[in-house]
Structure formats: structure tokens, C-alpha cells
Short mmCIF file of C-alpha atoms and ligand atoms in Angstrom, two decimals:
data_model
loop_
_atom_site.label_atom_id
_atom_site.label_comp_id
_atom_site.label_asym_id
_atom_site.label_seq_id
_atom_site.Cartn_x
_atom_site.Cartn_y
_atom_site.Cartn_z
CA UNK P 1 19.69 -34.55 50.43
CA UNK P 2 21.94 -35.18 47.46
CA UNK P 3 24.78 -32.80 46.94
CA UNK P 4 25.11 -31.34 43.50
CA UNK P 5 28.66 -30.30 42.60
CA UNK P 6 28.80 -26.46 42.32
CA UNK P 7 29.65 -26.39 38.59
CA UNK P 8 26.69 -28.58 37.63
CA UNK P 9 24.38 -26.62 39.96
CA UNK P 10 25.13 -23.39 38.09
CA UNK P 11 24.40 -25.16 34.84
CA UNK P 12 20.97 -26.39 36.00
CA UNK P 13 19.98 -22.96 37.34
CA UNK P 14 20.94 -21.34 34.07
CA UNK P 15 18.92 -23.84 32.04
CA UNK P 16 15.84 -23.40 34.23
CA UNK P 17 16.08 -19.63 33.91
CA UNK P 18 15.93 -19.81 30.14
CA UNK P 19 12.72 -21.84 30.25
CA UNK P 20 11.13 -19.53 32.80
CA UNK P 21 11.85 -16.31 30.92
CA UNK P 22 10.11 -17.44 27.80
CA UNK P 23 8.07 -20.45 26.87
CA UNK P 24 10.10 -19.94 23.76
CA UNK P 25 13.30 -21.65 24.86
CA UNK P 26 15.29 -22.60 21.82
CA UNK P 27 17.23 -25.46 23.43
CA UNK P 28 15.83 -28.51 25.14
CA UNK P 29 16.96 -29.28 28.69
CA UNK P 30 20.11 -31.41 28.67
CA UNK P 31 18.39 -34.59 29.88
CA UNK P 32 17.33 -37.57 27.86
CA UNK P 33 13.56 -37.28 28.30
CA UNK P 34 13.25 -33.50 28.50
CA UNK P 35 10.02 -32.01 27.23
CA UNK P 36 10.25 -30.21 23.91
CA UNK P 37 10.54 -26.45 24.21
CA UNK P 38 7.49 -24.68 22.92
CA UNK P 39 6.78 -21.09 22.04
CA UNK P 40 5.26 -19.03 19.35
CA UNK P 41 4.60 -15.56 18.03
CA UNK P 42 1.58 -14.54 16.00
CA UNK P 43 0.86 -11.46 13.92
CA UNK P 44 -2.79 -10.94 13.10
CA UNK P 45 -3.65 -8.05 10.79
CA UNK P 46 -7.00 -7.18 9.31
CA UNK P 47 -8.56 -5.10 6.58
CA UNK P 48 -12.13 -4.40 7.57
CA UNK P 49 -15.12 -2.96 5.84
CA UNK P 50 -18.80 -2.74 6.65
CA UNK P 51 -19.73 -6.24 7.84
CA UNK P 52 -16.66 -8.01 6.45
CA UNK P 53 -12.95 -8.37 6.96
CA UNK P 54 -9.85 -10.17 5.76
CA UNK P 55 -7.43 -11.47 8.38
CA UNK P 56 -3.83 -12.31 7.59
CA UNK P 57 -2.06 -14.38 10.22
CA UNK P 58 1.61 -15.23 10.44
CA UNK P 59 2.61 -17.95 12.87
CA UNK P 60 6.25 -18.19 13.97
CA UNK P 61 7.43 -21.27 15.83
CA UNK P 62 9.82 -20.15 18.56
CA UNK P 63 10.16 -23.61 20.09
CA UNK P 64 11.60 -26.92 18.96
CA UNK P 65 10.64 -28.09 15.45
CA UNK P 66 7.02 -29.19 15.21
CA UNK P 67 5.24 -31.48 12.84
CA UNK P 68 1.57 -30.56 12.77
CA UNK P 69 0.03 -27.60 14.56
CA UNK P 70 -3.25 -26.13 15.71
CA UNK P 71 -3.60 -22.42 16.26
CA UNK P 72 -6.37 -21.34 18.65
CA UNK P 73 -7.97 -18.05 19.60
CA UNK P 74 -11.22 -16.56 20.84
CA UNK P 75 -12.93 -13.75 18.95
CA UNK P 76 -13.56 -10.78 21.28
CA UNK P 77 -16.97 -10.16 19.70
CA UNK P 78 -19.41 -13.07 19.43
CA UNK P 79 -20.66 -11.84 16.04
CA UNK P 80 -17.28 -12.50 14.40
CA UNK P 81 -17.29 -15.54 12.10
CA UNK P 82 -14.72 -17.20 9.90
CA UNK P 83 -16.34 -17.49 6.49
CA UNK P 84 -13.73 -18.77 4.10
CA UNK P 85 -10.11 -19.52 4.88
CA UNK P 86 -6.90 -20.47 3.14
CA UNK P 87 -3.71 -22.36 4.02
CA UNK P 88 -5.37 -23.98 7.09
CA UNK P 89 -8.61 -25.78 7.95
CA UNK P 90 -10.76 -23.72 10.26
CA UNK P 91 -13.45 -24.66 12.71
CA UNK P 92 -15.42 -22.38 14.97
CA UNK P 93 -17.60 -23.13 18.00
CA UNK P 94 -19.16 -20.04 19.52
CA UNK P 95 -16.32 -17.53 19.62
CA UNK P 96 -13.60 -20.17 19.84
CA UNK P 97 -11.69 -20.79 16.62
CA UNK P 98 -9.07 -23.34 15.69
CA UNK P 99 -7.00 -23.37 12.55
CA UNK P 100 -5.19 -26.57 11.72
CA UNK P 101 -2.26 -26.93 9.34
CA UNK P 102 -2.81 -28.32 5.88
CA UNK P 103 -0.46 -30.83 4.22
CA UNK P 104 2.32 -28.55 3.09
CA UNK P 105 2.71 -26.23 6.08
CA UNK P 106 2.56 -28.61 9.06
CA UNK P 107 6.31 -28.80 9.62
CA UNK P 108 7.79 -25.70 11.20
CA UNK P 109 11.46 -25.62 12.12
CA UNK P 110 12.61 -23.44 14.99
CA UNK P 111 12.02 -19.79 14.02
CA UNK P 112 10.16 -20.79 10.85
CA UNK P 113 6.97 -18.93 9.93
CA UNK P 114 3.91 -19.71 7.90
CA UNK P 115 1.10 -17.45 6.74
CA UNK P 116 -2.59 -18.26 6.71
CA UNK P 117 -5.71 -16.17 6.42
CA UNK P 118 -9.44 -15.99 6.06
CA UNK P 119 -12.34 -13.78 5.13
CA UNK P 120 -14.76 -13.20 7.97
CA UNK P 121 -17.91 -11.34 8.91
CA UNK P 122 -18.77 -9.14 11.88
CA UNK P 123 -21.47 -6.85 13.27
CA UNK P 124 -21.28 -4.03 15.77
CA UNK P 125 -17.53 -3.90 16.24
CA UNK P 126 -14.61 -5.87 14.93
CA UNK P 127 -11.72 -5.94 17.42
CA UNK P 128 -8.79 -8.28 16.78
CA UNK P 129 -8.13 -11.20 19.10
CA UNK P 130 -5.09 -10.53 21.27
CA UNK P 131 -4.17 -13.99 22.56
CA UNK P 132 -3.29 -17.12 20.61
CA UNK P 133 -2.22 -20.66 21.42
CA UNK P 134 -0.12 -22.97 19.28
CA UNK P 135 -0.59 -26.65 20.15
CA UNK P 136 -2.00 -25.49 23.46
CA UNK P 137 0.88 -23.18 24.45
CA UNK P 138 0.07 -19.50 24.78
CA UNK P 139 2.10 -17.48 22.28
CA UNK P 140 4.17 -14.93 24.14
CA UNK P 141 6.80 -14.13 21.55
CA UNK P 142 6.72 -11.07 19.37
CA UNK P 143 7.84 -10.47 15.83
CA UNK P 144 8.10 -7.14 14.06
CA UNK P 145 6.57 -5.33 12.40
CA UNK P 146 2.93 -5.58 13.40
CA UNK P 147 0.39 -3.02 12.44
CA UNK P 148 -2.33 -1.68 14.63
CA UNK P 149 -5.69 -3.12 13.67
CA UNK P 150 -7.58 -1.05 11.15
CA UNK P 151 -11.08 -1.60 12.37
CA UNK P 152 -13.74 0.61 10.86
CA UNK P 153 -15.69 3.05 12.98
CA UNK P 154 -18.48 1.33 14.86
CA UNK P 155 -20.97 3.98 13.83
CA UNK P 156 -21.59 5.23 10.31
CA UNK P 157 -20.24 8.76 9.96
CA UNK P 158 -22.79 11.55 9.55
CA UNK P 159 -23.62 12.71 6.00
CA UNK P 160 -20.91 14.82 4.39
CA UNK P 161 -21.01 18.54 5.00
CA UNK P 162 -18.98 19.56 1.95
CA UNK P 163 -18.79 18.72 -1.73
CA UNK P 164 -15.07 18.18 -2.33
CA UNK P 165 -13.76 14.61 -2.74
CA UNK P 166 -12.21 14.67 0.75
CA UNK P 167 -15.26 16.28 2.37
CA UNK P 168 -17.44 13.53 0.92
CA UNK P 169 -15.22 10.49 1.42
CA UNK P 170 -13.08 11.34 4.46
CA UNK P 171 -10.37 8.98 5.65
CA UNK P 172 -9.98 6.13 3.17
CA UNK P 173 -9.14 2.55 4.03
CA UNK P 174 -8.46 -0.62 2.13
CA UNK P 175 -11.42 -3.02 2.30
CA UNK P 176 -10.83 -6.39 0.70
CA UNK P 177 -9.32 -5.53 -2.70
CA UNK P 178 -11.00 -2.10 -2.84
CA UNK P 179 -10.32 1.41 -1.75
CA UNK P 180 -13.21 2.36 0.54
CA UNK P 181 -14.42 5.66 1.90
CA UNK P 182 -15.44 6.50 5.46
CA UNK P 183 -18.84 4.91 4.78
CA UNK P 184 -17.15 1.60 4.01
CA UNK P 185 -18.10 1.80 0.33
CA UNK P 186 -15.68 1.17 -2.59
CA UNK P 187 -14.68 4.27 -4.53
CA UNK P 188 -12.39 5.21 -7.41
CA UNK P 189 -10.17 8.31 -7.24
CA UNK P 190 -9.24 9.94 -10.56
CA UNK P 191 -6.54 12.53 -10.80
CA UNK P 192 -3.24 13.77 -12.13
CA UNK P 193 0.42 13.39 -11.29
CA UNK P 194 2.83 16.29 -11.23
CA UNK P 195 5.97 16.04 -13.32
CA UNK P 196 9.30 16.09 -11.47
CA UNK P 197 9.20 18.94 -8.95
CA UNK P 198 12.86 19.73 -9.70
CA UNK P 199 11.92 20.66 -13.27
CA UNK P 200 8.29 21.82 -13.28
CA UNK P 201 7.76 23.67 -10.01
CA UNK P 202 6.35 26.59 -11.99
CA UNK P 203 3.36 24.44 -12.97
CA UNK P 204 2.06 24.07 -9.39
CA UNK P 205 0.52 27.30 -8.19
CA UNK P 206 -2.87 28.56 -7.02
CA UNK P 207 -4.27 28.94 -10.53
CA UNK P 208 -3.21 25.52 -11.81
CA UNK P 209 -4.34 23.70 -8.67
CA UNK P 210 -7.66 25.57 -8.71
CA UNK P 211 -8.10 24.38 -12.29
CA UNK P 212 -7.36 20.80 -11.26
CA UNK P 213 -9.96 20.94 -8.48
CA UNK P 214 -12.75 23.03 -10.01
CA UNK P 215 -12.32 22.77 -13.80
CA UNK P 216 -11.00 19.23 -14.11
CA UNK P 217 -13.06 18.12 -11.05
CA UNK P 218 -10.18 15.83 -10.08
CA UNK P 219 -10.06 13.87 -6.81
CA UNK P 220 -6.34 13.38 -6.46
CA UNK P 221 -3.00 15.13 -6.89
CA UNK P 222 0.05 12.87 -7.02
CA UNK P 223 3.14 14.79 -5.96
CA UNK P 224 6.16 13.32 -7.74
CA UNK P 225 9.34 13.94 -5.89
CA UNK P 226 12.24 12.41 -7.79
CA UNK P 227 15.00 11.20 -5.51
CA UNK P 228 17.80 11.17 -8.09
CA UNK P 229 18.15 13.27 -11.28
CA UNK P 230 18.67 16.54 -9.31
CA UNK P 231 15.85 15.63 -6.95
CA UNK P 232 15.58 14.99 -3.18
CA UNK P 233 19.15 13.72 -2.71
CA UNK P 234 20.52 17.13 -3.69
CA UNK P 235 18.46 19.09 -1.13
CA UNK P 236 16.45 16.95 1.29
CA UNK P 237 15.09 19.85 3.36
CA UNK P 238 14.11 21.89 0.31
CA UNK P 239 12.27 19.03 -1.41
CA UNK P 240 10.56 17.97 1.82
CA UNK P 241 9.28 21.54 2.19
CA UNK P 242 8.10 21.64 -1.39
CA UNK P 243 6.15 18.38 -0.95
CA UNK P 244 4.67 19.60 2.34
CA UNK P 245 3.49 22.81 0.72
CA UNK P 246 1.82 20.93 -2.12
CA UNK P 247 0.08 18.60 0.34
CA UNK P 248 -1.31 21.71 2.07
CA UNK P 249 -2.42 23.13 -1.30
CA UNK P 250 -4.22 19.88 -2.18
CA UNK P 251 -5.81 19.79 1.29
CA UNK P 252 -7.14 23.34 0.97
CA UNK P 253 -8.92 22.27 -2.21
CA UNK P 254 -10.37 19.05 -0.79
CA UNK P 255 -8.14 16.82 -2.94
CA UNK P 256 -6.43 13.63 -1.88
CA UNK P 257 -2.64 14.06 -1.91
CA UNK P 258 -0.39 11.18 -2.86
CA UNK P 259 3.23 11.62 -1.82
CA UNK P 260 5.33 9.83 -4.45
CA UNK P 261 8.90 8.97 -3.48
CA UNK P 262 9.85 8.89 -7.14
CA UNK P 263 12.63 6.35 -7.37
CA UNK P 264 13.48 5.29 -10.91
CA UNK P 265 17.23 4.94 -11.48
CA UNK P 266 18.71 3.04 -9.74
CA UNK P 267 15.87 0.56 -9.71
CA UNK P 268 16.78 -1.02 -6.37
CA UNK P 269 14.71 0.77 -3.71
CA UNK P 270 17.24 -0.31 -1.07
CA UNK P 271 19.66 2.21 -2.56
CA UNK P 272 17.41 4.91 -1.11
CA UNK P 273 16.28 3.12 2.07
CA UNK P 274 17.87 5.58 4.50
CA UNK P 275 16.61 8.57 2.52
CA UNK P 276 13.12 7.03 2.43
CA UNK P 277 13.08 6.55 6.20
CA UNK P 278 14.20 10.13 6.80
CA UNK P 279 11.78 11.58 4.27
CA UNK P 280 8.72 9.56 5.33
CA UNK P 281 9.38 10.17 9.03
CA UNK P 282 9.25 13.91 8.29
CA UNK P 283 6.22 14.03 6.01
CA UNK P 284 4.14 11.54 8.01
CA UNK P 285 4.75 13.53 11.20
CA UNK P 286 3.74 16.73 9.46
CA UNK P 287 0.51 15.32 7.95
CA UNK P 288 -0.48 12.78 10.63
CA UNK P 289 -3.68 14.62 11.49
CA UNK P 290 -4.92 14.97 7.92
CA UNK P 291 -7.36 12.48 6.41
CA UNK P 292 -6.34 12.93 2.75
CA UNK P 293 -2.71 11.81 2.48
CA UNK P 294 -1.65 8.61 0.72
CA UNK P 295 1.98 7.50 0.80
CA UNK P 296 3.59 5.90 -2.27
CA UNK P 297 6.89 4.60 -0.95
CA UNK P 298 8.71 3.66 -4.16
CA UNK P 299 7.73 4.64 -7.68
CA UNK P 300 9.17 2.05 -10.03
CA UNK P 301 11.47 -0.65 -8.70
CA UNK P 302 13.28 -2.39 -11.57
CA UNK P 303 16.00 -5.01 -11.91
CA UNK P 304 15.31 -6.32 -8.39
CA UNK P 305 13.37 -9.22 -6.95
CA UNK P 306 9.97 -8.92 -5.33
CA UNK P 307 11.46 -10.05 -2.02
CA UNK P 308 13.82 -7.04 -2.08
CA UNK P 309 10.88 -4.68 -2.64
CA UNK P 310 8.91 -6.41 0.13
CA UNK P 311 11.87 -6.09 2.48
CA UNK P 312 12.12 -2.38 1.70
CA UNK P 313 8.38 -1.90 2.25
CA UNK P 314 8.46 -3.70 5.58
CA UNK P 315 11.13 -1.28 6.77
CA UNK P 316 9.55 1.93 5.47
CA UNK P 317 5.89 1.24 6.37
CA UNK P 318 6.52 1.12 10.16
CA UNK P 319 8.19 4.55 9.95
CA UNK P 320 4.99 5.99 8.46
CA UNK P 321 2.67 4.03 10.76
CA UNK P 322 4.49 5.29 13.84
CA UNK P 323 3.18 8.79 13.02
CA UNK P 324 0.15 8.22 10.83
CA UNK P 325 -1.31 4.80 11.64
CA UNK P 326 -4.43 4.95 9.47
CA UNK P 327 -3.05 6.27 6.17
CA UNK P 328 -2.99 4.07 3.10
CA UNK P 329 0.46 3.13 1.82
CA UNK P 330 1.05 2.08 -1.80
CA UNK P 331 3.91 -0.29 -2.58
CA UNK P 332 5.54 -0.37 -6.03
CA UNK P 333 5.82 -3.69 -7.81
CA UNK P 334 8.59 -5.38 -9.78
CA UNK P 335 9.62 -4.19 -13.26
CA UNK P 336 8.63 -0.50 -13.18
CA UNK P 337 5.46 -1.28 -11.18
CA UNK P 338 4.17 -3.66 -13.84
CA UNK P 339 3.48 -6.47 -11.32
CA UNK P 340 6.60 -8.03 -12.82
CA UNK P 341 5.22 -8.31 -16.37
CA UNK P 342 7.88 -6.10 -18.02
CA UNK P 343 10.58 -8.46 -16.71
CA UNK P 344 8.74 -11.67 -17.64
CA UNK P 345 6.95 -12.19 -14.31
CA UNK P 346 3.43 -11.79 -13.03
CA UNK P 347 1.44 -10.99 -9.91
CA UNK P 348 1.62 -14.50 -8.45
CA UNK P 349 4.84 -13.59 -6.65
CA UNK P 350 2.98 -10.85 -4.76
CA UNK P 351 -0.18 -12.89 -4.15
CA UNK P 352 1.91 -15.70 -2.63
CA UNK P 353 4.15 -13.42 -0.60
CA UNK P 354 2.31 -10.19 0.24
CA UNK P 355 3.81 -7.35 2.25
CA UNK P 356 3.29 -8.01 5.95
CA UNK P 357 1.22 -4.92 6.72
CA UNK P 358 -2.42 -3.96 6.62
CA UNK P 359 -4.14 -1.09 4.83
CA UNK P 360 -1.74 -1.18 1.89
CA UNK P 361 -2.23 -1.25 -1.86
CA UNK P 362 0.06 -2.24 -4.73
CA UNK P 363 1.04 0.03 -7.61
CA UNK P 364 0.51 -0.75 -11.26
CA UNK P 365 1.81 1.54 -14.04
CA UNK P 366 1.25 1.42 -17.79
CA UNK P 367 1.81 3.54 -20.89
CA UNK P 368 -1.09 2.95 -23.24
CA UNK P 369 0.83 3.02 -26.54
CA UNK P 370 3.34 0.44 -25.23
CA UNK P 371 1.37 -1.77 -22.85
CA UNK P 372 -1.80 -3.42 -24.10
CA UNK P 373 -3.90 -6.57 -23.77
CA UNK P 374 -1.48 -8.79 -21.84
CA UNK P 375 -0.87 -6.01 -19.29
CA UNK P 376 -4.61 -5.34 -19.00
CA UNK P 377 -5.26 -9.05 -18.46
CA UNK P 378 -2.65 -9.26 -15.73
CA UNK P 379 -3.96 -6.19 -13.92
CA UNK P 380 -7.48 -7.61 -14.00
CA UNK P 381 -6.26 -10.98 -12.70
CA UNK P 382 -4.29 -9.32 -9.90
CA UNK P 383 -7.11 -6.97 -8.94
CA UNK P 384 -9.29 -9.92 -7.96
CA UNK P 385 -6.75 -10.78 -5.24
CA UNK P 386 -4.79 -7.61 -4.41
CA UNK P 387 -5.78 -3.99 -3.73
CA UNK P 388 -4.39 -2.21 -6.81
CA UNK P 389 -3.80 1.52 -7.43
CA UNK P 390 -2.65 2.87 -10.82
CA UNK P 391 -0.48 5.59 -9.32
CA UNK P 392 0.96 6.54 -12.74
CA UNK P 393 0.08 5.93 -16.36
CA UNK P 394 0.49 7.68 -19.70
CA UNK P 395 -1.62 7.84 -22.82
CA UNK P 396 1.58 7.58 -24.95
CA UNK P 397 4.64 5.32 -25.05
CA UNK P 398 6.74 4.46 -21.99
CA UNK P 399 9.24 7.16 -22.96
CA UNK P 400 6.63 9.74 -21.97
CA UNK P 401 6.55 10.94 -25.58
CA UNK P 402 5.04 10.06 -28.94
CA UNK P 403 1.43 10.15 -30.06
CA UNK P 404 -1.56 9.49 -27.86
CA UNK P 405 -2.94 6.00 -28.38
CA UNK P 406 -6.59 6.89 -28.02
CA UNK P 407 -7.98 3.37 -28.45
CA UNK P 408 -5.64 1.79 -25.93
CA UNK P 409 -6.02 4.69 -23.47
CA UNK P 410 -9.79 4.35 -23.55
CA UNK P 411 -9.59 0.57 -23.19
CA UNK P 412 -7.43 1.09 -20.10
CA UNK P 413 -9.64 3.77 -18.62
CA UNK P 414 -12.77 1.69 -19.21
CA UNK P 415 -11.10 -1.22 -17.40
CA UNK P 416 -10.07 0.98 -14.45
CA UNK P 417 -13.57 2.45 -14.20
CA UNK P 418 -15.17 -1.00 -14.31
CA UNK P 419 -12.87 -2.37 -11.58
CA UNK P 420 -13.00 0.87 -9.57
CA UNK P 421 -9.22 1.15 -9.70
CA UNK P 422 -7.98 4.61 -8.79
CA UNK P 423 -5.51 6.39 -11.04
CA UNK P 424 -3.20 9.35 -11.58
CA UNK P 425 -2.18 10.37 -15.10
CA UNK P 426 1.37 11.42 -16.04
CA UNK P 427 1.57 14.51 -16.19
CA UNK P 428 -0.12 17.70 -15.07
CA UNK P 429 2.63 19.80 -16.67
CA UNK P 430 3.62 21.63 -19.83
CA UNK P 431 6.63 19.40 -20.57
CA UNK P 432 7.44 19.22 -24.24
CA UNK P 433 6.33 15.58 -24.59
CA UNK P 434 3.13 13.82 -25.57
CA UNK P 435 2.18 12.74 -22.04
CA UNK P 436 1.96 16.32 -20.73
CA UNK P 437 -1.56 17.71 -20.35
CA UNK P 438 -0.69 21.35 -21.09
CA UNK P 439 0.81 22.80 -24.23
CA UNK P 440 4.45 23.93 -23.91
CA UNK P 441 4.89 27.24 -22.04
CA UNK P 442 1.40 27.15 -20.46
CA UNK P 443 3.01 27.35 -17.03
CA UNK P 444 4.58 30.71 -17.93
CA UNK P 445 1.09 32.16 -18.53
CA UNK P 446 -1.69 32.45 -15.97
CA UNK P 447 -4.46 30.35 -17.51
CA UNK P 448 -4.99 26.66 -16.83
CA UNK P 449 -8.74 26.22 -17.29
CA UNK P 450 -10.66 25.14 -20.37
CA UNK P 451 -9.42 23.14 -23.32
CA UNK P 452 -7.46 25.84 -25.18
CA UNK P 453 -4.33 25.23 -23.09
CA UNK P 454 -4.50 21.45 -23.39
CA UNK P 455 -2.66 18.90 -25.52
CA UNK P 456 -4.43 15.92 -27.03
CA UNK P 457 -3.58 13.92 -23.92
CA UNK P 458 -4.77 16.73 -21.65
CA UNK P 459 -8.09 16.91 -23.48
CA UNK P 460 -8.63 13.17 -23.25
CA UNK P 461 -7.79 13.09 -19.55
CA UNK P 462 -9.78 16.17 -18.59
CA UNK P 463 -12.89 14.83 -20.27
CA UNK P 464 -12.51 11.45 -18.54
CA UNK P 465 -11.78 12.94 -15.11
CA UNK P 466 -14.59 15.54 -15.29
CA UNK P 467 -17.40 12.97 -15.44
CA UNK P 468 -19.32 12.77 -12.14
CA UNK P 469 -17.87 10.65 -9.35
CA UNK P 470 -21.15 9.66 -7.67
CA UNK P 471 -19.38 8.71 -4.45
CA UNK P 472 -21.65 6.53 -2.27
CA UNK P 473 -22.32 7.96 1.20
CA UNK P 474 -24.58 5.42 2.81
C1 IDC A 501 9.95 10.74 -17.62
C2 IDC A 501 9.54 12.14 -18.04
C3 IDC A 501 10.65 12.76 -18.85
C4 IDC A 501 11.93 12.72 -18.04
C5 IDC A 501 12.24 11.32 -17.56
C6 IDC A 501 13.44 11.39 -16.63
O1 IDC A 501 8.34 12.05 -18.75
O2 IDC A 501 10.33 14.09 -19.17
O3 IDC A 501 12.99 13.17 -18.86
O4 IDC A 501 11.14 10.79 -16.87
O5 IDC A 501 13.71 10.21 -15.99
C7 IDC A 501 7.99 6.36 -15.91
C8 IDC A 501 8.55 7.14 -14.79
C9 IDC A 501 8.58 8.62 -15.10
C10 IDC A 501 8.91 8.86 -16.56
C11 IDC A 501 7.78 8.26 -17.40
C12 IDC A 501 7.93 8.51 -18.90
O6 IDC A 501 7.88 6.91 -13.55
O7 IDC A 501 9.55 9.20 -14.25
O8 IDC A 501 8.94 10.24 -16.78
N1 IDC A 501 7.70 6.84 -17.12
O9 IDC A 501 9.12 7.94 -19.37
N2 IDC A 501 7.75 5.07 -15.92
C13 IDC A 501 7.33 4.71 -17.14
C14 IDC A 501 7.29 5.83 -17.92
#
């Protein structure tokens, strides 16, 4: 037996321990012909709808650098098929799938990631695979955050028992680029946004919300809670309570409730990251068991890069998911939620680098008198690739004031209807500005129904929102 000097023996034991703990050793053994360390982590998230799904896969190489890779997995259900993929070449035999790198993403340094995806089909049930191999090694590493799979129910829900938007459509989910109801069918929600709760609290009461539900026949109330400008930061508990109360009021009336964390100035959402985590932890815990709450995590980022917004979203979304795993989350986009257009960009930055989470949508905002054909074209282009939600728009200029641009507003609304893009109009208030739906001082009276209390913008919006929804239920 050869004797190994004690110091070297310790060294060898330590090196072996590293390899045993994880296939993901980052350093090769200190011998000339040591095998390369291998290891990997995979996140696999899906958006599913009746018969179809999109899978987004991120592969992280936790081993030594590799040049060329094959990812392998087995679908848990033999009906699941890869139909059309991107960023890898796919082949499937029975339930066994391999995805091979394409030219530009074959080299992965240690800890480097690459994202691939595909559209697939399924029948019966659509569970996610749970085990993956990279170049034959089982991936044991983990990366955060990962979302729980959002598989649809395996049975079609029974016919609705009520007539409100929530009674008919139930829990919504993102399916492909659409917003789908519990029957897996694309729908459009049409509704109104509050003004800042710090200024217009008097406008949100039983009579006004009844009018929104039963006279306007709206589907959605967006609850705008400013963070600055005398908003949340001045009284977190008070504003959280106010939002919670309005969510309950919307729920009682069968409306969807969108909780808008209304950041505006400063434009960097990271400025409010800690507040957002505190706020969304509280409201998502409170409303976890409801099926009508949508979370809008940042209103209008501006003056910051898309990667900053994405980083913010990937920190806030897990806080919500921890309490309310199936709720839709809407992420603001660059340049006041213009998909970057108002700062010279476009949606390609989001398409190429989407938020790493499932069941999310992206916000687009416009003001019809200021934003016209080039904004419409960009929204339409983006909506073919990304789930879009117009969480705020005005019929006037971006200041919130000025005259209603009827032609541009109707062009926008026709586009949103055609693409089934959901929307909330700014504002369901009596603010003394062109975008407000009610004439000044309406909120100090008791009447909110009919057209006598409405501005030109209010009349236009009420007549558009009142047309029948015809939600599909089979
Ligand atoms: C405007 C209000 C106005 C208020 C101002 C304060 O209409 O009464 O004085 O905010 O910041 C947005 C924002 C929204 C703006 C709106 C109109 O999301 O907060 O409201 N707008 O300027 N983005 C584009 C336009």
C-alpha cells in the first residue's frame, strides 16, 4: 500500500467531496487527465390552454465550459408533442425528447444560461417534465425563481351559474398571447381605472361602483394606488387597507380587480422595490383565495433599461406567487409602458429577453391624442408574440387633459377589440381634466348612472364598454 502524506490526503478527500455533493463541481480535479465537471440546472415553465401550450426552458451550465449540448427529457403524458420550437432543434420519439443547440448558443461557459422554447400540444392532462439531462448528465442544480406549472384543469368547468364577468369567466390564465377564461377560451376585459386614491377616494363608493358594474356593464376595475405624490409611501397601512377594500367591492359586484402599484416618478421601479415586496406580500396574502385579482406590479417605468424592469419583476413576482400562485401578473414596459417606443425603442427587447415567469402579461399604455399610428403598429406587432394588456389609456393627450381625439380613440379601441386586448381607461373620476369620465363635482352628488353626469370621454367610453361581451363558455 502506498502511503500518501497527510497534507495531500486531506486535499484529495476534499476534492472528492466536492464532486460527490453535486455533479455540478465548478473545478476539475487537480490531475492532468481529469474528467470535465458536469452539471446543469433547468427551469421549464409553461402557459397552457385547451390542447396547446408554450414551454419556455432556461438551461444553466453548472459544470466546466461546454461546446455543443443536447438537452433531454421525457414527457410525463404520452399525448404531449413538440410542435414548433425555437433556439434549438428538437426531435421526439415516443415521449422522449431531445433539443440540440443551434449555431449561436452551443457554447456555454460555467454558470452561463441560454433560453429555448417551443409550442406543443397535449390531450387529457399536461404535466411538466421534472427531470432533464444535459449531454447525458442528470441536471440536479436549481436556479431561482421557478414558477409552479400553470396547467389547465383536466376537466372543463361546469357552465357558469351567474351572469357577472367573474361568474362567467372564473380564474383567468394566459394562454399563448391571449388572456383566457376558465374554459380555455380567449377573452377581452373592458373596464375603467380609478384616479389616484389619495385624491379621488370620494369617487369610489357603493353608488359609483354599482354604476360601473350594472350601468356601464364593465368587466374590470383598475385600482390605482400611487406610491409617491402623497400616496402609499406616506401611509403604507392606510393605502393597503384602501386597496383591499376596493378589491372586496369589485369582488362583490363580480368585477375583475387589477391592483396597480402606480409608480410614475421616479421612473426606476427599483426605487420602490422594498415597498413593492411589502405591499404585494400583504395584498396577495389577503386575496389569495379569490379568482378575480390581477396584479400590475409597476405602472410606468421610464428612464430605465428593460433589463432593470425585468430584474424588478423577477424579484416581485415570486412574492406574489408564494401566496397566490395562479393569479395573472402584468409587468410594465420601458418608456411609460410604451414597449420602449416613447424612448426610441421597440418590443424586440422584451421578445428577446422575456421575464422568467409564467402566466404574466406585459403592459402597454397610450393616450389617443398623442400616440397614433406608429404606436398602434408596434402594439400589433408585439401582440403577435407577447401577451399584452392595455392597463391604462386615455382618449386625450398624455397630460391627461385636452380635447378627446375621437378618431384616434376609436381607431385604438377597434384595434384592441380586434386583437382581444383587454383595457382599462383613465379615469373613472370627476377630475377637472379631459380624461375623466365624470363631470367635475359628480362625486359630491349621489348619481353616477346615465349619460347626464358624463364628460365627452365618459360618454365615449361608456358606450364602448356597454356593448355585449359574448364571453365564450364552451
Ligand atoms: C395624471 C393625472 C393628473 C395628475 C398626474 C399626477 O391625470 O390629474 O395630476 O397624473 O402625476 C400617465 C400616468 C397617470 C397620469 C396620466 C395623465 O400613469 O398617472 O395621470 N398618464 O398624465 N401616463 C401617461 C399619462
